[in-house]
PDB file of C-alpha atoms in Angstrom:
ATOM      1  CA  MET A 299      11.942 -13.878  -8.086  1.00 88.00           C
ATOM      2  CA  ILE A 300       9.121 -11.890  -9.581  1.00 92.00           C
ATOM      3  CA  VAL A 301       8.031  -8.765  -7.831  1.00 93.00           C
ATOM      4  CA  ILE A 302       4.419  -7.648  -8.219  1.00 93.00           C
ATOM      5  CA  GLY A 303       3.044  -4.347  -7.170  1.00 92.00           C
ATOM      6  CA  LEU A 304      -0.440  -4.672  -5.575  1.00 94.00           C
ATOM      7  CA  THR A 305      -2.743  -1.688  -5.426  1.00 90.00           C
ATOM      8  CA  GLY A 306      -6.360  -0.746  -5.808  1.00 88.00           C
ATOM      9  CA  GLY A 307      -8.911   1.814  -4.702  1.00 84.00           C
ATOM     10  CA  LEU A 308     -10.256   2.488  -1.254  1.00 82.00           C
ATOM     11  CA  GLY A 309     -12.225  -0.387   0.064  1.00 85.00           C
ATOM     12  CA  THR A 310     -11.518  -2.710  -2.880  1.00 89.00           C
ATOM     13  CA  GLY A 311      -9.967  -5.398  -0.637  1.00 89.00           C
ATOM     14  CA  LYS A 312      -6.322  -4.949  -1.464  1.00 91.00           C
ATOM     15  CA  SER A 313      -5.120  -6.229   1.959  1.00 90.00           C
ATOM     16  CA  THR A 314      -7.387  -9.261   1.569  1.00 93.00           C
ATOM     17  CA  VAL A 315      -5.740 -10.104  -1.776  1.00 96.00           C
ATOM     18  CA  ALA A 316      -2.298  -9.528  -0.317  1.00 95.00           C
ATOM     19  CA  LYS A 317      -2.969 -12.036   2.445  1.00 96.00           C
ATOM     20  CA  MET A 318      -4.151 -14.545  -0.094  1.00 97.00           C
ATOM     21  CA  PHE A 319      -0.886 -14.226  -1.924  1.00 97.00           C
ATOM     22  CA  GLY A 320       0.932 -14.595   1.333  1.00 96.00           C
ATOM     23  CA  ASP A 321      -0.952 -17.793   2.224  1.00 96.00           C
ATOM     24  CA  LEU A 322       0.186 -19.226  -1.128  1.00 96.00           C
ATOM     25  CA  GLY A 323       3.874 -18.557  -0.187  1.00 94.00           C
ATOM     26  CA  ALA A 324       4.616 -15.077  -1.379  1.00 95.00           C
ATOM     27  CA  VAL A 325       6.532 -12.615   0.819  1.00 96.00           C
ATOM     28  CA  VAL A 326       4.331  -9.562   1.284  1.00 96.00           C
ATOM     29  CA  LEU A 327       5.921  -6.155   1.911  1.00 95.00           C
ATOM     30  CA  ASP A 328       3.198  -3.840   3.379  1.00 93.00           C
ATOM     31  CA  ALA A 329       4.076  -0.184   2.680  1.00 90.00           C
ATOM     32  CA  ASP A 330       1.675   0.970   5.402  1.00 90.00           C
ATOM     33  CA  ARG A 331       3.359  -1.181   7.983  1.00 93.00           C
ATOM     34  CA  ILE A 332       6.837   0.019   6.849  1.00 93.00           C
ATOM     35  CA  ALA A 333       5.618   3.623   7.092  1.00 92.00           C
ATOM     36  CA  HIS A 334       4.528   2.832  10.727  1.00 93.00           C
ATOM     37  CA  GLU A 335       8.005   1.664  11.376  1.00 95.00           C
ATOM     38  CA  VAL A 336       9.846   4.700   9.884  1.00 94.00           C
ATOM     39  CA  MET A 337       7.527   6.972  11.800  1.00 95.00           C
ATOM     40  CA  GLU A 338       8.338   5.432  15.215  1.00 96.00           C
ATOM     41  CA  PRO A 339       9.271   7.869  17.974  1.00 96.00           C
ATOM     42  CA  LYS A 340      12.631   9.550  17.675  1.00 94.00           C
ATOM     43  CA  LYS A 341      13.366   8.231  14.269  1.00 95.00           C
ATOM     44  CA  LEU A 342      14.388  10.738  11.537  1.00 95.00           C
ATOM     45  CA  ALA A 343      10.950  10.731   9.806  1.00 95.00           C
ATOM     46  CA  TRP A 344       9.238  11.159  13.246  1.00 96.00           C
ATOM     47  CA  ARG A 345      11.383  14.172  13.969  1.00 97.00           C
ATOM     48  CA  ALA A 346      10.754  15.755  10.590  1.00 96.00           C
ATOM     49  CA  ILE A 347       6.951  15.184  10.919  1.00 96.00           C
ATOM     50  CA  VAL A 348       6.854  16.724  14.389  1.00 96.00           C
ATOM     51  CA  LYS A 349       8.913  19.658  13.183  1.00 96.00           C
ATOM     52  CA  GLN A 350       6.608  20.135  10.194  1.00 95.00           C
ATOM     53  CA  PHE A 351       3.173  19.693  11.979  1.00 94.00           C
ATOM     54  CA  GLY A 352       3.883  20.400  15.601  1.00 94.00           C
ATOM     55  CA  GLU A 353       3.853  18.337  18.806  1.00 93.00           C
ATOM     56  CA  GLY A 354       0.011  18.547  18.779  1.00 92.00           C
ATOM     57  CA  ILE A 355       0.022  15.537  16.537  1.00 93.00           C
ATOM     58  CA  LEU A 356       1.545  13.269  19.192  1.00 95.00           C
ATOM     59  CA  ASN A 357      -0.222  10.819  21.495  1.00 95.00           C
ATOM     60  CA  GLU A 358       0.780  10.646  25.150  1.00 94.00           C
ATOM     61  CA  ASP A 359       3.295   7.874  24.385  1.00 96.00           C
ATOM     62  CA  GLN A 360       4.910  10.096  21.797  1.00 96.00           C
ATOM     63  CA  THR A 361       3.648   8.044  18.786  1.00 96.00           C
ATOM     64  CA  ILE A 362       2.059  10.052  15.987  1.00 96.00           C
ATOM     65  CA  ASN A 363      -1.681  10.145  15.993  1.00 95.00           C
ATOM     66  CA  ARG A 364      -1.963   8.857  12.495  1.00 90.00           C
ATOM     67  CA  ARG A 365      -5.752   9.259  12.319  1.00 86.00           C
ATOM     68  CA  TRP A 366      -5.531  12.915  13.268  1.00 89.00           C
ATOM     69  CA  LEU A 367      -2.675  13.464  10.840  1.00 91.00           C
ATOM     70  CA  ALA A 368      -4.470  11.763   8.020  1.00 87.00           C
ATOM     71  CA  ASP A 369      -7.562  13.855   8.581  1.00 85.00           C
ATOM     72  CA  ARG A 370      -5.398  16.963   8.447  1.00 88.00           C
ATOM     73  CA  VAL A 371      -3.357  16.156   5.388  1.00 89.00           C
ATOM     74  CA  PHE A 372      -6.278  14.715   3.336  1.00 84.00           C
ATOM     75  CA  ARG A 373      -8.037  18.047   3.656  1.00 85.00           C
ATOM     76  CA  ASP A 374      -5.022  20.033   2.422  1.00 89.00           C
ATOM     77  CA  PRO A 375      -3.168  18.859  -0.664  1.00 87.00           C
ATOM     78  CA  GLN A 376      -0.061  21.023   0.242  1.00 92.00           C
ATOM     79  CA  GLN A 377       0.249  19.436   3.650  1.00 93.00           C
ATOM     80  CA  ARG A 378      -0.282  16.001   2.170  1.00 90.00           C
ATOM     81  CA  ARG A 379       2.660  16.719  -0.224  1.00 91.00           C
ATOM     82  CA  GLN A 380       4.742  17.795   2.709  1.00 94.00           C
ATOM     83  CA  LEU A 381       4.047  14.564   4.598  1.00 93.00           C
ATOM     84  CA  GLU A 382       4.704  12.425   1.559  1.00 90.00           C
ATOM     85  CA  GLU A 383       8.109  14.148   0.947  1.00 93.00           C
ATOM     86  CA  ILE A 384       9.068  13.129   4.385  1.00 95.00           C
ATOM     87  CA  VAL A 385       7.730   9.578   4.468  1.00 93.00           C
ATOM     88  CA  HIS A 386       7.767   8.194   0.930  1.00 90.00           C
ATOM     89  CA  PRO A 387      11.573   8.405   0.258  1.00 90.00           C
ATOM     90  CA  ARG A 388      12.289   6.525   3.615  1.00 92.00           C
ATOM     91  CA  VAL A 389       9.700   3.881   2.743  1.00 91.00           C
ATOM     92  CA  LEU A 390      11.028   3.466  -0.677  1.00 89.00           C
ATOM     93  CA  HIS A 391      14.540   3.082   0.604  1.00 91.00           C
ATOM     94  CA  ASP A 392      13.474   0.409   3.085  1.00 93.00           C
ATOM     95  CA  ILE A 393      11.506  -1.469   0.333  1.00 91.00           C
ATOM     96  CA  LYS A 394      14.584  -1.459  -1.942  1.00 91.00           C
ATOM     97  CA  GLN A 395      16.741  -2.910   0.863  1.00 94.00           C
ATOM     98  CA  ARG A 396      14.239  -5.625   1.697  1.00 94.00           C
ATOM     99  CA  LEU A 397      13.905  -6.599  -1.975  1.00 92.00           C
ATOM    100  CA  HIS A 398      17.692  -6.796  -2.342  1.00 92.00           C
ATOM    101  CA  ARG A 399      17.847  -9.177   0.603  1.00 94.00           C
ATOM    102  CA  LEU A 400      14.962 -11.249  -0.808  1.00 93.00           C
ATOM    103  CA  SER A 401      16.517 -11.500  -4.166  1.00 89.00           C
ATOM    104  CA  ARG A 402      19.282 -13.651  -2.645  1.00 90.00           C
ATOM    105  CA  ASN A 403      16.825 -16.432  -1.817  1.00 87.00           C
ATOM    106  CA  ARG A 404      16.701 -18.500  -5.040  1.00 83.00           C
ATOM    107  CA  ARG A 405      13.822 -20.480  -3.727  1.00 86.00           C
ATOM    108  CA  LEU A 406      11.552 -17.479  -3.398  1.00 89.00           C
ATOM    109  CA  ARG A 407       9.322 -17.180  -6.481  1.00 87.00           C
ATOM    110  CA  LEU A 408       7.104 -14.189  -5.725  1.00 93.00           C
ATOM    111  CA  ALA A 409       7.206 -11.003  -3.635  1.00 95.00           C
ATOM    112  CA  VAL A 410       4.287  -8.690  -3.292  1.00 95.00           C
ATOM    113  CA  LEU A 411       4.537  -4.954  -2.692  1.00 93.00           C
ATOM    114  CA  ASP A 412       1.263  -3.942  -1.039  1.00 91.00           C
ATOM    115  CA  VAL A 413       1.347  -0.182  -1.799  1.00 84.00           C
ATOM    116  CA  PRO A 414      -1.864   1.962  -1.765  1.00 75.00           C
ATOM    117  CA  LEU A 415      -0.337   4.746  -3.814  1.00 70.00           C
ATOM    118  CA  LEU A 416       1.820   2.399  -5.956  1.00 71.00           C
ATOM    119  CA  ILE A 417       1.129   4.002  -9.336  1.00 65.00           C
ATOM    120  CA  GLU A 418       0.914   7.544  -8.086  1.00 66.00           C
ATOM    121  CA  SER A 419       4.264   7.295  -6.208  1.00 66.00           C
ATOM    122  CA  GLY A 420       6.417   5.958  -9.019  1.00 61.00           C
ATOM    123  CA  VAL A 421       7.064   2.583  -7.338  1.00 63.00           C
ATOM    124  CA  PRO A 422       6.187   0.575 -10.460  1.00 60.00           C
ATOM    125  CA  ARG A 423       9.789   0.910 -11.630  1.00 75.00           C
ATOM    126  CA  LEU A 424      10.629  -1.648  -8.842  1.00 81.00           C
ATOM    127  CA  VAL A 425       8.117  -4.274  -9.913  1.00 90.00           C
ATOM    128  CA  ASP A 426       7.750  -6.747 -12.778  1.00 91.00           C
ATOM    129  CA  ALA A 427       3.899  -6.500 -12.960  1.00 92.00           C
ATOM    130  CA  VAL A 428       1.159  -4.340 -11.487  1.00 92.00           C
ATOM    131  CA  VAL A 429      -1.907  -5.941 -10.089  1.00 95.00           C
ATOM    132  CA  VAL A 430      -4.951  -3.734  -9.375  1.00 94.00           C
ATOM    133  CA  VAL A 431      -7.810  -4.970  -7.108  1.00 94.00           C
ATOM    134  CA  THR A 432     -11.231  -3.614  -8.047  1.00 92.00           C
ATOM    135  CA  ALA A 433     -14.770  -3.504  -6.645  1.00 88.00           C
ATOM    136  CA  PRO A 434     -17.877  -1.491  -7.509  1.00 86.00           C
ATOM    137  CA  PRO A 435     -18.137   1.955  -6.046  1.00 83.00           C
ATOM    138  CA  GLU A 436     -21.118   0.961  -3.944  1.00 85.00           C
ATOM    139  CA  VAL A 437     -19.216  -1.947  -2.484  1.00 84.00           C
ATOM    140  CA  GLN A 438     -16.169   0.266  -1.760  1.00 83.00           C
ATOM    141  CA  ARG A 439     -18.301   2.804   0.112  1.00 83.00           C
ATOM    142  CA  ARG A 440     -20.175   0.162   2.065  1.00 85.00           C
ATOM    143  CA  ARG A 441     -16.863  -1.344   3.304  1.00 85.00           C
ATOM    144  CA  LEU A 442     -15.388   2.016   4.160  1.00 83.00           C
ATOM    145  CA  THR A 443     -18.522   3.042   6.019  1.00 87.00           C
ATOM    146  CA  ALA A 444     -18.362  -0.236   8.030  1.00 87.00           C
ATOM    147  CA  ARG A 445     -14.861   0.725   9.100  1.00 83.00           C
ATOM    148  CA  GLY A 446     -16.299   3.911  10.577  1.00 83.00           C
ATOM    149  CA  MET A 447     -15.217   6.406   7.867  1.00 81.00           C
ATOM    150  CA  SER A 448     -17.496   9.331   7.213  1.00 82.00           C
ATOM    151  CA  GLU A 449     -18.617  10.389   3.769  1.00 82.00           C
ATOM    152  CA  GLU A 450     -16.303  13.391   3.978  1.00 79.00           C
ATOM    153  CA  GLU A 451     -13.243  11.202   4.952  1.00 79.00           C
ATOM    154  CA  ILE A 452     -13.995   8.874   2.117  1.00 77.00           C
ATOM    155  CA  ASN A 453     -14.227  11.659  -0.479  1.00 78.00           C
ATOM    156  CA  ALA A 454     -11.101  13.445   0.739  1.00 74.00           C
ATOM    157  CA  ARG A 455      -9.013  10.278   0.645  1.00 74.00           C
ATOM    158  CA  ALA A 456     -10.401   9.203  -2.725  1.00 74.00           C
ATOM    159  CA  ALA A 457      -9.443  12.610  -4.186  1.00 71.00           C
ATOM    160  CA  ALA A 458      -5.795  11.867  -3.207  1.00 68.00           C
ATOM    161  CA  GLN A 459      -5.720   8.773  -5.410  1.00 72.00           C
ATOM    162  CA  TRP A 460      -6.126   8.084  -9.073  1.00 73.00           C
ATOM    163  CA  GLU A 461      -9.575   6.962 -10.102  1.00 81.00           C
ATOM    164  CA  LEU A 462      -9.855   3.131 -10.212  1.00 81.00           C
ATOM    165  CA  ALA A 463     -10.520   3.093 -13.983  1.00 82.00           C
ATOM    166  CA  ARG A 464      -7.261   4.993 -14.516  1.00 83.00           C
ATOM    167  CA  LYS A 465      -5.357   2.406 -12.480  1.00 85.00           C
ATOM    168  CA  THR A 466      -6.854  -0.557 -14.157  1.00 87.00           C
ATOM    169  CA  ALA A 467      -5.938   1.016 -17.544  1.00 88.00           C
ATOM    170  CA  VAL A 468      -2.227   0.666 -16.712  1.00 86.00           C
ATOM    171  CA  ALA A 469      -2.484  -2.634 -14.803  1.00 90.00           C
ATOM    172  CA  ASP A 470      -0.885  -5.888 -16.040  1.00 93.00           C
ATOM    173  CA  HIS A 471      -3.517  -7.932 -14.085  1.00 95.00           C
ATOM    174  CA  VAL A 472      -6.855  -7.106 -12.496  1.00 95.00           C
ATOM    175  CA  VAL A 473      -8.394  -8.957  -9.550  1.00 96.00           C
ATOM    176  CA  ASP A 474     -12.187  -8.413  -9.248  1.00 94.00           C
ATOM    177  CA  ASN A 475     -13.029  -8.498  -5.640  1.00 92.00           C
ATOM    178  CA  ALA A 476     -16.838  -7.923  -5.935  1.00 88.00           C
ATOM    179  CA  ASP A 477     -18.247 -11.447  -5.898  1.00 83.00           C
ATOM    180  CA  GLY A 478     -17.159 -12.943  -2.659  1.00 86.00           C
ATOM    181  CA  LEU A 479     -13.914 -14.315  -1.180  1.00 91.00           C
ATOM    182  CA  GLU A 480     -14.042 -17.717  -2.962  1.00 95.00           C
ATOM    183  CA  GLN A 481     -14.228 -16.081  -6.426  1.00 95.00           C
ATOM    184  CA  THR A 482     -11.459 -13.721  -5.450  1.00 95.00           C
ATOM    185  CA  ARG A 483      -9.276 -16.560  -4.089  1.00 97.00           C
ATOM    186  CA  ARG A 484      -9.708 -18.489  -7.419  1.00 97.00           C
ATOM    187  CA  GLN A 485      -8.414 -15.437  -9.331  1.00 97.00           C
ATOM    188  CA  VAL A 486      -5.509 -15.049  -7.032  1.00 97.00           C
ATOM    189  CA  LYS A 487      -4.602 -18.747  -7.312  1.00 97.00           C
ATOM    190  CA  GLN A 488      -4.737 -18.539 -11.091  1.00 96.00           C
ATOM    191  CA  LEU A 489      -2.536 -15.487 -11.069  1.00 95.00           C
ATOM    192  CA  TRP A 490      -0.158 -17.146  -8.627  1.00 95.00           C
ATOM    193  CA  ASN A 491       0.194 -20.151 -10.930  1.00 94.00           C
ATOM    194  CA  GLN A 492       0.802 -17.859 -13.994  1.00 93.00           C
ATOM    195  CA  LEU A 493       3.427 -15.679 -12.219  1.00 91.00           C
ATOM    196  CA  THR A 494       5.282 -18.408 -10.407  1.00 88.00           C
ATOM    197  CA  ALA A 495       5.528 -20.372 -13.723  1.00 88.00           C
ATOM    198  CA  ALA A 496       7.103 -17.230 -15.296  1.00 81.00           C
ATOM    199  CA  SER A 497       9.469 -17.047 -12.366  1.00 76.00           C
ATOM    200  CA  LYS A 498      10.646 -20.637 -12.919  1.00 75.00           C
ATOM    201  CA  ARG A 499      11.147 -19.916 -16.612  1.00 75.00           C
ATOM    202  CA  ARG A 500      13.234 -16.860 -15.645  1.00 71.00           C
ATOM    203  CA  GLY A 501      15.377 -19.235 -13.563  1.00 58.00           C
TER     204      GLY A 501
END
């Protein structure tokens, strides 16, 4: 099994590319979804977050108001680091456990780690190749604005990530998601063929 780390910039279409890999047969591990799970009410991460940021971050059902928390931490680098120190180790531990279980399946050729802060967090040591999804800045901002994000939110979140050019400089493969879904799908299919062939050679 080959493990690829999939990342990109805000609004580049990383989740779209992850789904395309999944449609081809890859197992996709979504770090954001795993983070949701480790932050569920009464779990250790939930308790640590509430202790650190106060009960004001909770919704009526005791779930964490992730939008409110994100707005808060992306405006304050120190608070963002505090949140990352709580969540990232638990997400990383979960990912390692899932990869270990998947490695027992000899028929599985490809697993995809969909991790927004893949390079920044040090996760690349778990993967065989890093794939970065790109799109022009104007396309990124148009997509993010369509999701309801303000200019201030976009700038704050972008500041927490490496610049896209810096990510592509260390990528093993780049998927350009600027020219429509069919063009992107062709790139993903080509990459799938290349990586699964390498997986078969590995045995």
